[in-house]
C-alpha cells in the first residue's frame, strides 16, 4: 500500500474546496462573458459583413479538451476532499478528531495548543498519531484512491 502524505492533503484541503467550486461554476453553469455584450454598431461598421458569432471547430475542440481536463481534475479533487472529510471518522480518539478538525480549519500548531490548553509538542505527537492511523487505514486509502469499497 502506497504511503499517503497526510500533511499535504490537509495543507491542500481548503485550496481544493475552492478549486472545486470554481470548476463547478465553469463546467456546470457559468456563462462565458460576451466580449461586446450590449454594444451596438452604427454608421459604416453596421453595414460591413461580420464573422461568425460562433466558435471555430478548432476552438470547440480545444474547449472540449479543456473541459475534459477540468472535469477530470474536478472529480479527483472531489474524491480527495470526500476522503479528507471522512478521515476523521477513522480516528480512534476524540482528541485526535478535534486536532484533525482544527488542522482542516487551517489552525496552526500554536493555535491548536492554545485552544486545547496543551503544548505544541503534544500537538505534534497527536499529528503524528493521526498520520499513522490514516496511513494504516485501508478504507481511507481506498476512498482516497477511488477504489471500490466492499461492505
PDB file of C-alpha atoms in Angstrom:
ATOM      1  CA  UNK A   1       0.000   0.000   0.000  1.00  0.00           C
ATOM      2  CA  UNK A   2       1.340   3.431  -1.004  1.00  0.00           C
ATOM      3  CA  UNK A   3       2.093   5.772   1.904  1.00  0.00           C
ATOM      4  CA  UNK A   4      -0.220   8.790   1.965  1.00  0.00           C
ATOM      5  CA  UNK A   5       1.117  12.289   2.648  1.00  0.00           C
ATOM      6  CA  UNK A   6      -1.499  13.385   5.169  1.00  0.00           C
ATOM      7  CA  UNK A   7       0.251  16.713   5.789  1.00  0.00           C
ATOM      8  CA  UNK A   8      -0.014  17.591   2.102  1.00  0.00           C
ATOM      9  CA  UNK A   9      -3.676  16.586   1.955  1.00  0.00           C
ATOM     10  CA  UNK A  10      -4.506  18.704   4.988  1.00  0.00           C
ATOM     11  CA  UNK A  11      -2.486  21.643   3.670  1.00  0.00           C
ATOM     12  CA  UNK A  12      -4.204  21.492   0.259  1.00  0.00           C
ATOM     13  CA  UNK A  13      -7.717  20.779   1.579  1.00  0.00           C
ATOM     14  CA  UNK A  14      -9.049  24.352   1.604  1.00  0.00           C
ATOM     15  CA  UNK A  15      -7.454  25.089  -1.775  1.00  0.00           C
ATOM     16  CA  UNK A  16      -9.123  22.003  -3.272  1.00  0.00           C
ATOM     17  CA  UNK A  17     -12.520  23.067  -1.858  1.00  0.00           C
ATOM     18  CA  UNK A  18     -12.179  26.483  -3.508  1.00  0.00           C
ATOM     19  CA  UNK A  19     -10.998  24.921  -6.777  1.00  0.00           C
ATOM     20  CA  UNK A  20     -13.953  22.505  -6.781  1.00  0.00           C
ATOM     21  CA  UNK A  21     -16.319  25.453  -6.503  1.00  0.00           C
ATOM     22  CA  UNK A  22     -14.532  27.293  -9.328  1.00  0.00           C
ATOM     23  CA  UNK A  23     -14.505  24.257 -11.625  1.00  0.00           C
ATOM     24  CA  UNK A  24     -18.171  23.528 -10.940  1.00  0.00           C
ATOM     25  CA  UNK A  25     -19.071  27.076 -11.944  1.00  0.00           C
ATOM     26  CA  UNK A  26     -17.072  26.704 -15.149  1.00  0.00           C
ATOM     27  CA  UNK A  27     -18.400  23.277 -16.073  1.00  0.00           C
ATOM     28  CA  UNK A  28     -21.980  23.440 -14.856  1.00  0.00           C
ATOM     29  CA  UNK A  29     -23.443  26.828 -15.392  1.00  0.00           C
ATOM     30  CA  UNK A  30     -21.249  29.891 -15.501  1.00  0.00           C
ATOM     31  CA  UNK A  31     -21.796  31.560 -18.843  1.00  0.00           C
ATOM     32  CA  UNK A  32     -18.818  32.729 -20.859  1.00  0.00           C
ATOM     33  CA  UNK A  33     -18.986  36.528 -20.854  1.00  0.00           C
ATOM     34  CA  UNK A  34     -19.622  38.083 -24.218  1.00  0.00           C
ATOM     35  CA  UNK A  35     -16.894  40.476 -25.323  1.00  0.00           C
ATOM     36  CA  UNK A  36     -19.208  43.005 -26.836  1.00  0.00           C
ATOM     37  CA  UNK A  37     -22.458  42.382 -25.000  1.00  0.00           C
ATOM     38  CA  UNK A  38     -24.847  45.300 -25.435  1.00  0.00           C
ATOM     39  CA  UNK A  39     -22.595  47.277 -27.812  1.00  0.00           C
ATOM     40  CA  UNK A  40     -24.441  48.437 -30.920  1.00  0.00           C
ATOM     41  CA  UNK A  41     -22.652  49.366 -34.123  1.00  0.00           C
ATOM     42  CA  UNK A  42     -23.581  52.455 -36.056  1.00  0.00           C
ATOM     43  CA  UNK A  43     -22.544  54.014 -39.313  1.00  0.00           C
ATOM     44  CA  UNK A  44     -20.381  52.194 -41.824  1.00  0.00           C
ATOM     45  CA  UNK A  45     -19.476  49.387 -39.338  1.00  0.00           C
ATOM     46  CA  UNK A  46     -23.137  48.389 -39.152  1.00  0.00           C
ATOM     47  CA  UNK A  47     -23.195  47.648 -42.898  1.00  0.00           C
ATOM     48  CA  UNK A  48     -19.950  45.655 -43.098  1.00  0.00           C
ATOM     49  CA  UNK A  49     -20.059  41.841 -43.150  1.00  0.00           C
ATOM     50  CA  UNK A  50     -19.456  40.201 -39.814  1.00  0.00           C
ATOM     51  CA  UNK A  51     -17.679  36.998 -38.994  1.00  0.00           C
ATOM     52  CA  UNK A  52     -19.451  34.066 -37.450  1.00  0.00           C
ATOM     53  CA  UNK A  53     -20.552  34.732 -33.896  1.00  0.00           C
ATOM     54  CA  UNK A  54     -19.944  31.046 -33.101  1.00  0.00           C
ATOM     55  CA  UNK A  55     -16.652  29.394 -32.308  1.00  0.00           C
ATOM     56  CA  UNK A  56     -14.498  27.698 -34.905  1.00  0.00           C
ATOM     57  CA  UNK A  57     -14.175  23.888 -34.905  1.00  0.00           C
ATOM     58  CA  UNK A  58     -10.641  24.249 -33.502  1.00  0.00           C
ATOM     59  CA  UNK A  59     -11.893  26.448 -30.663  1.00  0.00           C
ATOM     60  CA  UNK A  60     -14.654  23.939 -29.900  1.00  0.00           C
ATOM     61  CA  UNK A  61     -12.175  21.028 -29.947  1.00  0.00           C
ATOM     62  CA  UNK A  62      -9.792  22.905 -27.661  1.00  0.00           C
ATOM     63  CA  UNK A  63     -12.625  23.840 -25.339  1.00  0.00           C
ATOM     64  CA  UNK A  64     -13.672  20.207 -25.157  1.00  0.00           C
ATOM     65  CA  UNK A  65     -10.134  19.178 -24.226  1.00  0.00           C
ATOM     66  CA  UNK A  66     -10.005  21.848 -21.515  1.00  0.00           C
ATOM     67  CA  UNK A  67     -13.412  20.831 -20.230  1.00  0.00           C
ATOM     68  CA  UNK A  68     -12.368  17.178 -20.116  1.00  0.00           C
ATOM     69  CA  UNK A  69      -9.218  18.083 -18.186  1.00  0.00           C
ATOM     70  CA  UNK A  70     -11.207  20.293 -15.835  1.00  0.00           C
ATOM     71  CA  UNK A  71     -13.782  17.558 -15.291  1.00  0.00           C
ATOM     72  CA  UNK A  72     -11.064  15.008 -14.552  1.00  0.00           C
ATOM     73  CA  UNK A  73      -9.411  17.402 -12.082  1.00  0.00           C
ATOM     74  CA  UNK A  74     -12.793  18.208 -10.526  1.00  0.00           C
ATOM     75  CA  UNK A  75     -13.519  14.506  -9.975  1.00  0.00           C
ATOM     76  CA  UNK A  76     -10.054  13.948  -8.471  1.00  0.00           C
ATOM     77  CA  UNK A  77     -10.439  16.890  -6.077  1.00  0.00           C
ATOM     78  CA  UNK A  78     -13.953  15.798  -5.098  1.00  0.00           C
ATOM     79  CA  UNK A  79     -12.668  12.301  -4.318  1.00  0.00           C
ATOM     80  CA  UNK A  80      -9.786  13.682  -2.237  1.00  0.00           C
ATOM     81  CA  UNK A  81     -11.980  16.167  -0.352  1.00  0.00           C
ATOM     82  CA  UNK A  82     -14.506  13.428   0.393  1.00  0.00           C
ATOM     83  CA  UNK A  83     -11.684  11.218   1.716  1.00  0.00           C
ATOM     84  CA  UNK A  84     -10.229  14.057   3.797  1.00  0.00           C
ATOM     85  CA  UNK A  85     -13.611  14.934   5.272  1.00  0.00           C
ATOM     86  CA  UNK A  86     -14.354  11.264   6.007  1.00  0.00           C
ATOM     87  CA  UNK A  87     -10.964  10.633   7.609  1.00  0.00           C
ATOM     88  CA  UNK A  88     -11.995  11.996  10.995  1.00  0.00           C
ATOM     89  CA  UNK A  89     -14.387   9.051  11.330  1.00  0.00           C
ATOM     90  CA  UNK A  90     -11.436   6.647  11.154  1.00  0.00           C
ATOM     91  CA  UNK A  91      -9.599   8.160  14.136  1.00  0.00           C
ATOM     92  CA  UNK A  92      -9.980   6.238  17.400  1.00  0.00           C
ATOM     93  CA  UNK A  93      -9.691   9.032  19.985  1.00  0.00           C
ATOM     94  CA  UNK A  94     -11.782  12.165  20.405  1.00  0.00           C
ATOM     95  CA  UNK A  95      -8.756  14.421  20.869  1.00  0.00           C
ATOM     96  CA  UNK A  96      -7.381  13.204  17.526  1.00  0.00           C
ATOM     97  CA  UNK A  97     -10.691  14.081  15.865  1.00  0.00           C
ATOM     98  CA  UNK A  98     -10.586  17.562  17.402  1.00  0.00           C
ATOM     99  CA  UNK A  99      -6.985  18.179  16.335  1.00  0.00           C
ATOM    100  CA  UNK A 100      -7.749  16.867  12.848  1.00  0.00           C
ATOM    101  CA  UNK A 101     -10.754  19.187  12.548  1.00  0.00           C
ATOM    102  CA  UNK A 102      -8.632  22.118  13.737  1.00  0.00           C
ATOM    103  CA  UNK A 103      -5.992  21.285  11.125  1.00  0.00           C
ATOM    104  CA  UNK A 104      -8.626  21.227   8.382  1.00  0.00           C
ATOM    105  CA  UNK A 105      -9.820  24.622   9.593  1.00  0.00           C
ATOM    106  CA  UNK A 106      -6.327  25.955   8.983  1.00  0.00           C
ATOM    107  CA  UNK A 107      -5.284  26.404  12.597  1.00  0.00           C
ATOM    108  CA  UNK A 108      -1.560  26.436  13.359  1.00  0.00           C
ATOM    109  CA  UNK A 109       0.166  24.219  15.928  1.00  0.00           C
ATOM    110  CA  UNK A 110       0.213  27.125  18.371  1.00  0.00           C
ATOM    111  CA  UNK A 111      -3.471  27.923  17.850  1.00  0.00           C
ATOM    112  CA  UNK A 112      -4.404  24.282  18.408  1.00  0.00           C
ATOM    113  CA  UNK A 113      -2.214  24.109  21.502  1.00  0.00           C
ATOM    114  CA  UNK A 114      -3.835  27.268  22.897  1.00  0.00           C
ATOM    115  CA  UNK A 115      -7.324  26.035  22.001  1.00  0.00           C
ATOM    116  CA  UNK A 116      -6.848  22.679  23.760  1.00  0.00           C
ATOM    117  CA  UNK A 117      -4.559  24.031  26.501  1.00  0.00           C
ATOM    118  CA  UNK A 118      -1.768  21.603  25.624  1.00  0.00           C
ATOM    119  CA  UNK A 119       1.832  22.039  24.480  1.00  0.00           C
ATOM    120  CA  UNK A 120       2.912  22.367  20.855  1.00  0.00           C
ATOM    121  CA  UNK A 121       4.976  19.203  21.293  1.00  0.00           C
ATOM    122  CA  UNK A 122       1.858  17.312  22.333  1.00  0.00           C
ATOM    123  CA  UNK A 123       0.062  18.700  19.266  1.00  0.00           C
ATOM    124  CA  UNK A 124       2.953  17.360  17.158  1.00  0.00           C
ATOM    125  CA  UNK A 125       2.606  13.950  18.812  1.00  0.00           C
ATOM    126  CA  UNK A 126      -1.125  13.942  18.095  1.00  0.00           C
ATOM    127  CA  UNK A 127      -0.484  14.928  14.465  1.00  0.00           C
ATOM    128  CA  UNK A 128       1.929  12.011  14.122  1.00  0.00           C
ATOM    129  CA  UNK A 129      -0.670   9.679  15.601  1.00  0.00           C
ATOM    130  CA  UNK A 130      -3.288  10.992  13.145  1.00  0.00           C
ATOM    131  CA  UNK A 131      -0.887  10.422  10.273  1.00  0.00           C
ATOM    132  CA  UNK A 132      -0.074   6.884  11.442  1.00  0.00           C
ATOM    133  CA  UNK A 133      -3.728   5.911  11.875  1.00  0.00           C
ATOM    134  CA  UNK A 134      -4.764   7.262   8.486  1.00  0.00           C
ATOM    135  CA  UNK A 135      -1.786   5.707   6.693  1.00  0.00           C
ATOM    136  CA  UNK A 136      -2.737   2.283   8.024  1.00  0.00           C
ATOM    137  CA  UNK A 137      -6.485   2.644   7.424  1.00  0.00           C
ATOM    138  CA  UNK A 138      -7.387   0.587   4.365  1.00  0.00           C
ATOM    139  CA  UNK A 139     -10.829   2.168   3.913  1.00  0.00           C
ATOM    140  CA  UNK A 140      -9.384   5.702   3.915  1.00  0.00           C
ATOM    141  CA  UNK A 141      -6.758   4.663   1.371  1.00  0.00           C
ATOM    142  CA  UNK A 142      -9.384   3.101  -0.889  1.00  0.00           C
ATOM    143  CA  UNK A 143     -11.601   6.188  -0.759  1.00  0.00           C
ATOM    144  CA  UNK A 144      -8.615   8.431  -1.466  1.00  0.00           C
ATOM    145  CA  UNK A 145      -7.524   6.396  -4.480  1.00  0.00           C
ATOM    146  CA  UNK A 146     -11.029   5.891  -5.856  1.00  0.00           C
ATOM    147  CA  UNK A 147     -11.121   2.151  -5.280  1.00  0.00           C
ATOM    148  CA  UNK A 148     -14.346   0.271  -4.746  1.00  0.00           C
ATOM    149  CA  UNK A 149     -15.249  -0.401  -1.106  1.00  0.00           C
ATOM    150  CA  UNK A 150     -16.984  -3.670  -0.344  1.00  0.00           C
ATOM    151  CA  UNK A 151     -19.236  -3.540   2.701  1.00  0.00           C
TER     152      UNK A 151
END
